[in-house]
mmCIF file of N, CA and C in Angstrom:
data_model
loop_
_atom_site.group_PDB
_atom_site.id
_atom_site.type_symbol
_atom_site.label_atom_id
_atom_site.label_comp_id
_atom_site.label_asym_id
_atom_site.label_seq_id
_atom_site.Cartn_x
_atom_site.Cartn_y
_atom_site.Cartn_z
ATOM 1 N N MET U 250 7.546 11.476 -24.050
ATOM 2 C CA MET U 250 6.673 12.278 -23.221
ATOM 3 C C MET U 250 5.515 12.832 -24.048
ATOM 4 N N HIS U 251 5.769 13.012 -25.330
ATOM 5 C CA HIS U 251 4.716 13.532 -26.207
ATOM 6 C C HIS U 251 3.544 12.551 -26.276
ATOM 7 N N GLU U 252 3.825 11.239 -26.216
ATOM 8 C CA GLU U 252 2.757 10.237 -26.254
ATOM 9 C C GLU U 252 1.827 10.346 -25.053
ATOM 10 N N TYR U 253 2.354 10.842 -23.938
ATOM 11 C CA TYR U 253 1.557 10.965 -22.721
ATOM 12 C C TYR U 253 1.040 12.386 -22.526
ATOM 13 N N LYS U 254 1.110 13.180 -23.582
ATOM 14 C CA LYS U 254 0.607 14.550 -23.600
ATOM 15 C C LYS U 254 1.289 15.414 -22.537
ATOM 16 N N ILE U 255 2.579 15.170 -22.348
ATOM 17 C CA ILE U 255 3.398 16.006 -21.471
ATOM 18 C C ILE U 255 4.376 16.726 -22.383
ATOM 19 N N SER U 256 4.064 17.984 -22.672
ATOM 20 C CA SER U 256 4.865 18.691 -23.667
ATOM 21 C C SER U 256 5.793 19.724 -23.058
ATOM 22 N N ASN U 257 5.553 20.112 -21.811
ATOM 23 C CA ASN U 257 6.355 21.168 -21.230
ATOM 24 C C ASN U 257 6.677 20.791 -19.784
ATOM 25 N N ALA U 258 7.786 20.060 -19.605
ATOM 26 C CA ALA U 258 8.127 19.602 -18.259
ATOM 27 C C ALA U 258 9.628 19.429 -18.132
ATOM 28 N N ASP U 259 10.115 19.633 -16.921
ATOM 29 C CA ASP U 259 11.500 19.315 -16.591
ATOM 30 C C ASP U 259 11.481 17.982 -15.848
ATOM 31 N N ILE U 260 12.227 17.021 -16.347
ATOM 32 C CA ILE U 260 12.252 15.694 -15.740
ATOM 33 C C ILE U 260 13.613 15.496 -15.086
ATOM 34 N N MET U 261 13.596 15.176 -13.799
ATOM 35 C CA MET U 261 14.835 14.970 -13.071
ATOM 36 C C MET U 261 14.846 13.542 -12.550
ATOM 37 N N LEU U 262 15.889 12.797 -12.860
ATOM 38 C CA LEU U 262 15.999 11.399 -12.464
ATOM 39 C C LEU U 262 17.117 11.242 -11.446
ATOM 40 N N ASP U 263 16.807 10.593 -10.325
ATOM 41 C CA ASP U 263 17.811 10.345 -9.290
ATOM 42 C C ASP U 263 18.489 8.998 -9.462
ATOM 43 N N CYS U 264 18.040 8.220 -10.440
ATOM 44 C CA CYS U 264 18.598 6.888 -10.662
ATOM 45 C C CYS U 264 18.742 6.674 -12.166
ATOM 46 N N ASP U 265 19.089 5.479 -12.542
ATOM 47 C CA ASP U 265 19.244 5.136 -13.953
ATOM 48 C C ASP U 265 18.118 4.170 -14.348
ATOM 49 N N PRO U 266 16.898 4.696 -14.583
ATOM 50 C CA PRO U 266 15.760 3.806 -14.846
ATOM 51 C C PRO U 266 15.776 3.274 -16.284
ATOM 52 N N THR U 267 15.090 2.158 -16.453
ATOM 53 C CA THR U 267 14.886 1.625 -17.793
ATOM 54 C C THR U 267 13.679 2.335 -18.403
ATOM 55 N N GLU U 268 13.426 2.068 -19.661
ATOM 56 C CA GLU U 268 12.255 2.671 -20.312
ATOM 57 C C GLU U 268 10.972 2.215 -19.629
ATOM 58 N N ASP U 269 10.927 0.948 -19.257
ATOM 59 C CA ASP U 269 9.731 0.421 -18.594
ATOM 60 C C ASP U 269 9.508 1.096 -17.239
ATOM 61 N N ASP U 270 10.582 1.337 -16.491
ATOM 62 C CA ASP U 270 10.443 2.014 -15.202
ATOM 63 C C ASP U 270 9.872 3.422 -15.376
ATOM 64 N N LEU U 271 10.334 4.109 -16.397
ATOM 65 C CA LEU U 271 9.844 5.464 -16.657
ATOM 66 C C LEU U 271 8.369 5.453 -17.048
ATOM 67 N N ILE U 272 7.984 4.520 -17.895
ATOM 68 C CA ILE U 272 6.582 4.414 -18.304
ATOM 69 C C ILE U 272 5.701 4.062 -17.116
ATOM 70 N N ASP U 273 6.168 3.144 -16.267
ATOM 71 C CA ASP U 273 5.400 2.772 -15.076
ATOM 72 C C ASP U 273 5.200 3.965 -14.147
ATOM 73 N N ALA U 274 6.230 4.787 -14.004
ATOM 74 C CA ALA U 274 6.125 5.961 -13.133
ATOM 75 C C ALA U 274 5.152 6.990 -13.696
ATOM 76 N N ILE U 275 5.139 7.148 -15.000
ATOM 77 C CA ILE U 275 4.253 8.136 -15.614
ATOM 78 C C ILE U 275 2.807 7.669 -15.552
ATOM 79 N N GLU U 276 2.567 6.422 -15.931
ATOM 80 C CA GLU U 276 1.188 5.930 -15.962
ATOM 81 C C GLU U 276 0.644 5.677 -14.562
ATOM 82 N N GLY U 277 1.465 5.166 -13.679
ATOM 83 C CA GLY U 277 1.039 4.957 -12.300
ATOM 84 C C GLY U 277 -0.047 3.925 -12.121
ATOM 85 N N ASN U 278 -0.228 3.025 -13.081
ATOM 86 C CA ASN U 278 -1.314 2.055 -12.984
ATOM 87 C C ASN U 278 -0.815 0.621 -12.827
ATOM 88 N N ARG U 279 0.421 0.464 -12.432
ATOM 89 C CA ARG U 279 0.963 -0.882 -12.268
ATOM 90 C C ARG U 279 1.376 -1.095 -10.828
ATOM 91 N N LYS U 280 1.160 -2.321 -10.376
ATOM 92 C CA LYS U 280 1.596 -2.695 -9.036
ATOM 93 C C LYS U 280 2.358 -3.998 -9.155
ATOM 94 N N TYR U 281 3.540 -4.011 -8.629
ATOM 95 C CA TYR U 281 4.372 -5.196 -8.701
ATOM 96 C C TYR U 281 4.308 -5.948 -7.381
ATOM 97 N N VAL U 282 4.155 -7.255 -7.478
ATOM 98 C CA VAL U 282 4.154 -8.113 -6.308
ATOM 99 C C VAL U 282 5.369 -9.025 -6.386
ATOM 100 N N PRO U 283 5.852 -9.462 -5.251
ATOM 101 C CA PRO U 283 7.027 -10.330 -5.271
ATOM 102 C C PRO U 283 6.750 -11.643 -6.006
ATOM 103 N N CYS U 284 7.778 -12.163 -6.611
ATOM 104 C CA CYS U 284 7.677 -13.426 -7.344
ATOM 105 C C CYS U 284 7.706 -14.584 -6.364
ATOM 106 N N LEU U 285 6.964 -15.608 -6.646
ATOM 107 C CA LEU U 285 6.961 -16.825 -5.835
ATOM 108 C C LEU U 285 7.082 -18.007 -6.774
ATOM 109 N N TYR U 286 8.095 -18.824 -6.564
ATOM 110 C CA TYR U 286 8.309 -20.005 -7.397
ATOM 111 C C TYR U 286 7.676 -21.214 -6.724
ATOM 112 N N ALA U 287 6.744 -21.842 -7.400
ATOM 113 C CA ALA U 287 6.151 -23.081 -6.918
ATOM 114 C C ALA U 287 6.855 -24.228 -7.634
ATOM 115 N N LEU U 288 7.728 -24.915 -6.914
ATOM 116 C CA LEU U 288 8.498 -26.011 -7.505
ATOM 117 C C LEU U 288 7.728 -27.307 -7.297
ATOM 118 N N ASN U 289 7.167 -27.809 -8.369
ATOM 119 C CA ASN U 289 6.340 -29.001 -8.331
ATOM 120 C C ASN U 289 7.204 -30.244 -8.553
ATOM 121 N N LYS U 290 6.626 -31.389 -8.328
ATOM 122 C CA LYS U 290 7.258 -32.701 -8.538
ATOM 123 C C LYS U 290 8.459 -32.924 -7.639
ATOM 124 N N ILE U 291 8.374 -32.455 -6.385
ATOM 125 C CA ILE U 291 9.489 -32.699 -5.478
ATOM 126 C C ILE U 291 9.518 -34.150 -5.013
ATOM 127 N N ASP U 292 8.469 -34.903 -5.308
ATOM 128 C CA ASP U 292 8.472 -36.317 -4.951
ATOM 129 C C ASP U 292 9.417 -37.126 -5.843
ATOM 130 N N GLU U 293 9.899 -36.532 -6.926
ATOM 131 C CA GLU U 293 10.772 -37.242 -7.858
ATOM 132 C C GLU U 293 12.244 -36.868 -7.704
ATOM 133 N N ILE U 294 12.589 -36.063 -6.692
ATOM 134 C CA ILE U 294 13.985 -35.668 -6.524
ATOM 135 C C ILE U 294 14.514 -36.189 -5.190
ATOM 136 N N THR U 295 15.827 -36.184 -5.043
ATOM 137 C CA THR U 295 16.460 -36.665 -3.817
ATOM 138 C C THR U 295 16.553 -35.538 -2.792
ATOM 139 N N MET U 296 16.889 -35.905 -1.565
ATOM 140 C CA MET U 296 17.039 -34.905 -0.508
ATOM 141 C C MET U 296 18.213 -33.970 -0.805
ATOM 142 N N GLU U 297 19.270 -34.478 -1.444
ATOM 143 C CA GLU U 297 20.409 -33.630 -1.791
ATOM 144 C C GLU U 297 19.992 -32.564 -2.801
ATOM 145 N N GLU U 298 19.179 -32.964 -3.770
ATOM 146 C CA GLU U 298 18.690 -31.998 -4.759
ATOM 147 C C GLU U 298 17.755 -30.983 -4.109
ATOM 148 N N LEU U 299 16.979 -31.430 -3.139
ATOM 149 C CA LEU U 299 16.079 -30.520 -2.419
ATOM 150 C C LEU U 299 16.881 -29.516 -1.596
ATOM 151 N N ASP U 300 18.008 -29.951 -1.032
ATOM 152 C CA ASP U 300 18.871 -29.034 -0.295
ATOM 153 C C ASP U 300 19.458 -27.968 -1.219
ATOM 154 N N ILE U 301 19.779 -28.349 -2.457
ATOM 155 C CA ILE U 301 20.283 -27.382 -3.432
ATOM 156 C C ILE U 301 19.185 -26.381 -3.791
ATOM 157 N N LEU U 302 17.965 -26.884 -3.977
ATOM 158 C CA LEU U 302 16.846 -25.990 -4.299
ATOM 159 C C LEU U 302 16.499 -25.066 -3.140
ATOM 160 N N ASP U 303 16.875 -25.470 -1.936
ATOM 161 C CA ASP U 303 16.576 -24.666 -0.756
ATOM 162 C C ASP U 303 17.307 -23.329 -0.783
ATOM 163 N N LYS U 304 18.337 -23.207 -1.605
ATOM 164 C CA LYS U 304 19.096 -21.962 -1.715
ATOM 165 C C LYS U 304 18.388 -20.937 -2.605
ATOM 166 N N ILE U 305 17.353 -21.340 -3.312
ATOM 167 C CA ILE U 305 16.595 -20.430 -4.179
ATOM 168 C C ILE U 305 15.697 -19.555 -3.307
ATOM 169 N N PRO U 306 15.753 -18.235 -3.485
ATOM 170 C CA PRO U 306 14.848 -17.387 -2.692
ATOM 171 C C PRO U 306 13.421 -17.427 -3.244
ATOM 172 N N HIS U 307 12.484 -17.224 -2.363
ATOM 173 C CA HIS U 307 11.062 -17.098 -2.725
ATOM 174 C C HIS U 307 10.530 -18.353 -3.423
ATOM 175 N N TYR U 308 10.701 -19.503 -2.836
ATOM 176 C CA TYR U 308 10.199 -20.713 -3.462
ATOM 177 C C TYR U 308 9.416 -21.538 -2.447
ATOM 178 N N VAL U 309 8.521 -22.353 -2.970
ATOM 179 C CA VAL U 309 7.767 -23.296 -2.151
ATOM 180 C C VAL U 309 7.815 -24.645 -2.855
ATOM 181 N N PRO U 310 8.421 -25.653 -2.238
ATOM 182 C CA PRO U 310 8.414 -26.981 -2.855
ATOM 183 C C PRO U 310 7.068 -27.654 -2.619
ATOM 184 N N CYS U 311 6.565 -28.342 -3.618
ATOM 185 C CA CYS U 311 5.286 -29.029 -3.466
ATOM 186 C C CYS U 311 5.206 -30.191 -4.449
ATOM 187 N N SER U 312 4.224 -31.033 -4.241
ATOM 188 C CA SER U 312 3.937 -32.126 -5.161
ATOM 189 C C SER U 312 2.421 -32.190 -5.329
ATOM 190 N N ALA U 313 1.948 -31.824 -6.488
ATOM 191 C CA ALA U 313 0.504 -31.824 -6.732
ATOM 192 C C ALA U 313 -0.032 -33.254 -6.803
ATOM 193 N N HIS U 314 0.773 -34.173 -7.354
ATOM 194 C CA HIS U 314 0.332 -35.555 -7.506
ATOM 195 C C HIS U 314 0.110 -36.210 -6.140
ATOM 196 N N LYS U 315 1.042 -36.024 -5.228
ATOM 197 C CA LYS U 315 0.923 -36.629 -3.899
ATOM 198 C C LYS U 315 0.352 -35.664 -2.867
ATOM 199 N N GLU U 316 0.002 -34.450 -3.314
ATOM 200 C CA GLU U 316 -0.605 -33.425 -2.466
ATOM 201 C C GLU U 316 0.270 -33.068 -1.276
ATOM 202 N N TRP U 317 1.582 -32.919 -1.510
ATOM 203 C CA TRP U 317 2.516 -32.509 -0.469
ATOM 204 C C TRP U 317 2.639 -30.997 -0.473
ATOM 205 N N ASN U 318 2.516 -30.397 0.674
ATOM 206 C CA ASN U 318 2.773 -28.971 0.917
ATOM 207 C C ASN U 318 1.877 -28.031 0.108
ATOM 208 N N LEU U 319 0.706 -28.475 -0.280
ATOM 209 C CA LEU U 319 -0.206 -27.572 -0.982
ATOM 210 C C LEU U 319 -0.757 -26.496 -0.052
ATOM 211 N N ASP U 320 -0.968 -26.863 1.212
ATOM 212 C CA ASP U 320 -1.420 -25.867 2.186
ATOM 213 C C ASP U 320 -0.346 -24.805 2.414
ATOM 214 N N GLY U 321 0.911 -25.233 2.443
ATOM 215 C CA GLY U 321 2.013 -24.290 2.591
ATOM 216 C C GLY U 321 2.101 -23.336 1.409
ATOM 217 N N LEU U 322 1.822 -23.854 0.215
ATOM 218 C CA LEU U 322 1.816 -23.011 -0.978
ATOM 219 C C LEU U 322 0.719 -21.959 -0.893
ATOM 220 N N VAL U 323 -0.462 -22.353 -0.479
ATOM 221 C CA VAL U 323 -1.580 -21.413 -0.359
ATOM 222 C C VAL U 323 -1.281 -20.361 0.709
ATOM 223 N N GLU U 324 -0.728 -20.781 1.855
ATOM 224 C CA GLU U 324 -0.398 -19.832 2.915
ATOM 225 C C GLU U 324 0.660 -18.830 2.452
ATOM 226 N N THR U 325 1.658 -19.323 1.728
ATOM 227 C CA THR U 325 2.709 -18.434 1.244
ATOM 228 C C THR U 325 2.171 -17.458 0.207
ATOM 229 N N MET U 326 1.246 -17.903 -0.650
ATOM 230 C CA MET U 326 0.636 -16.999 -1.628
ATOM 231 C C MET U 326 -0.148 -15.897 -0.920
ATOM 232 N N TRP U 327 -0.895 -16.242 0.113
ATOM 233 C CA TRP U 327 -1.642 -15.243 0.872
ATOM 234 C C TRP U 327 -0.681 -14.246 1.501
ATOM 235 N N GLU U 328 0.437 -14.743 2.017
ATOM 236 C CA GLU U 328 1.416 -13.869 2.662
ATOM 237 C C GLU U 328 2.086 -12.940 1.657
ATOM 238 N N TYR U 329 2.497 -13.455 0.511
ATOM 239 C CA TYR U 329 3.189 -12.646 -0.491
ATOM 240 C C TYR U 329 2.272 -11.601 -1.113
ATOM 241 N N LEU U 330 1.005 -11.941 -1.293
ATOM 242 C CA LEU U 330 0.063 -10.997 -1.878
ATOM 243 C C LEU U 330 -0.520 -10.043 -0.844
ATOM 244 N N ASP U 331 -0.181 -10.278 0.436
ATOM 245 C CA ASP U 331 -0.635 -9.435 1.537
ATOM 246 C C ASP U 331 -2.161 -9.351 1.567
ATOM 247 N N LEU U 332 -2.786 -10.509 1.440
ATOM 248 C CA LEU U 332 -4.250 -10.580 1.459
ATOM 249 C C LEU U 332 -4.747 -10.843 2.869
ATOM 250 N N ILE U 333 -5.947 -10.394 3.136
ATOM 251 C CA ILE U 333 -6.601 -10.697 4.397
ATOM 252 C C ILE U 333 -7.983 -11.252 4.081
ATOM 253 N N ARG U 334 -8.477 -12.078 4.948
ATOM 254 C CA ARG U 334 -9.799 -12.658 4.767
ATOM 255 C C ARG U 334 -10.745 -11.989 5.747
ATOM 256 N N ILE U 335 -11.860 -11.491 5.226
ATOM 257 C CA ILE U 335 -12.848 -10.806 6.051
ATOM 258 C C ILE U 335 -14.138 -11.605 6.007
ATOM 259 N N TYR U 336 -14.634 -11.954 7.178
ATOM 260 C CA TYR U 336 -15.886 -12.681 7.283
ATOM 261 C C TYR U 336 -16.986 -11.705 7.677
ATOM 262 N N THR U 337 -18.081 -11.693 6.900
ATOM 263 C CA THR U 337 -19.180 -10.800 7.223
ATOM 264 C C THR U 337 -20.085 -11.390 8.301
ATOM 265 N N LYS U 338 -20.050 -12.683 8.437
ATOM 266 C CA LYS U 338 -20.831 -13.355 9.473
ATOM 267 C C LYS U 338 -19.869 -14.219 10.289
ATOM 268 N N PRO U 339 -20.204 -14.493 11.528
ATOM 269 C CA PRO U 339 -19.332 -15.345 12.327
ATOM 270 C C PRO U 339 -19.214 -16.744 11.706
ATOM 271 N N LYS U 340 -18.020 -17.323 11.837
ATOM 272 C CA LYS U 340 -17.828 -18.678 11.313
ATOM 273 C C LYS U 340 -18.668 -19.656 12.116
ATOM 274 N N VAL U 341 -19.294 -20.589 11.451
ATOM 275 C CA VAL U 341 -20.160 -21.563 12.118
ATOM 276 C C VAL U 341 -19.411 -22.844 12.328
#
């Protein structure tokens, strides 16, 4: 706490945080976004292997070489980052 120039404070914790959690709470300048796994080269695996990968949370299967599901990857990234697109002029 001395490093953050907090010399006279009572700190009460309702959980068991790690050192990083405590630093993040004090600094308040970090924002965490959900992880998204982009699994590339799905054109080289079998359907059985793809079914096994389907059990992984937060993933998008794609193939950059054959351009499979790249649009799905972009849509999922927009959704996970909670982005919106604003147009200043009407679309032509």
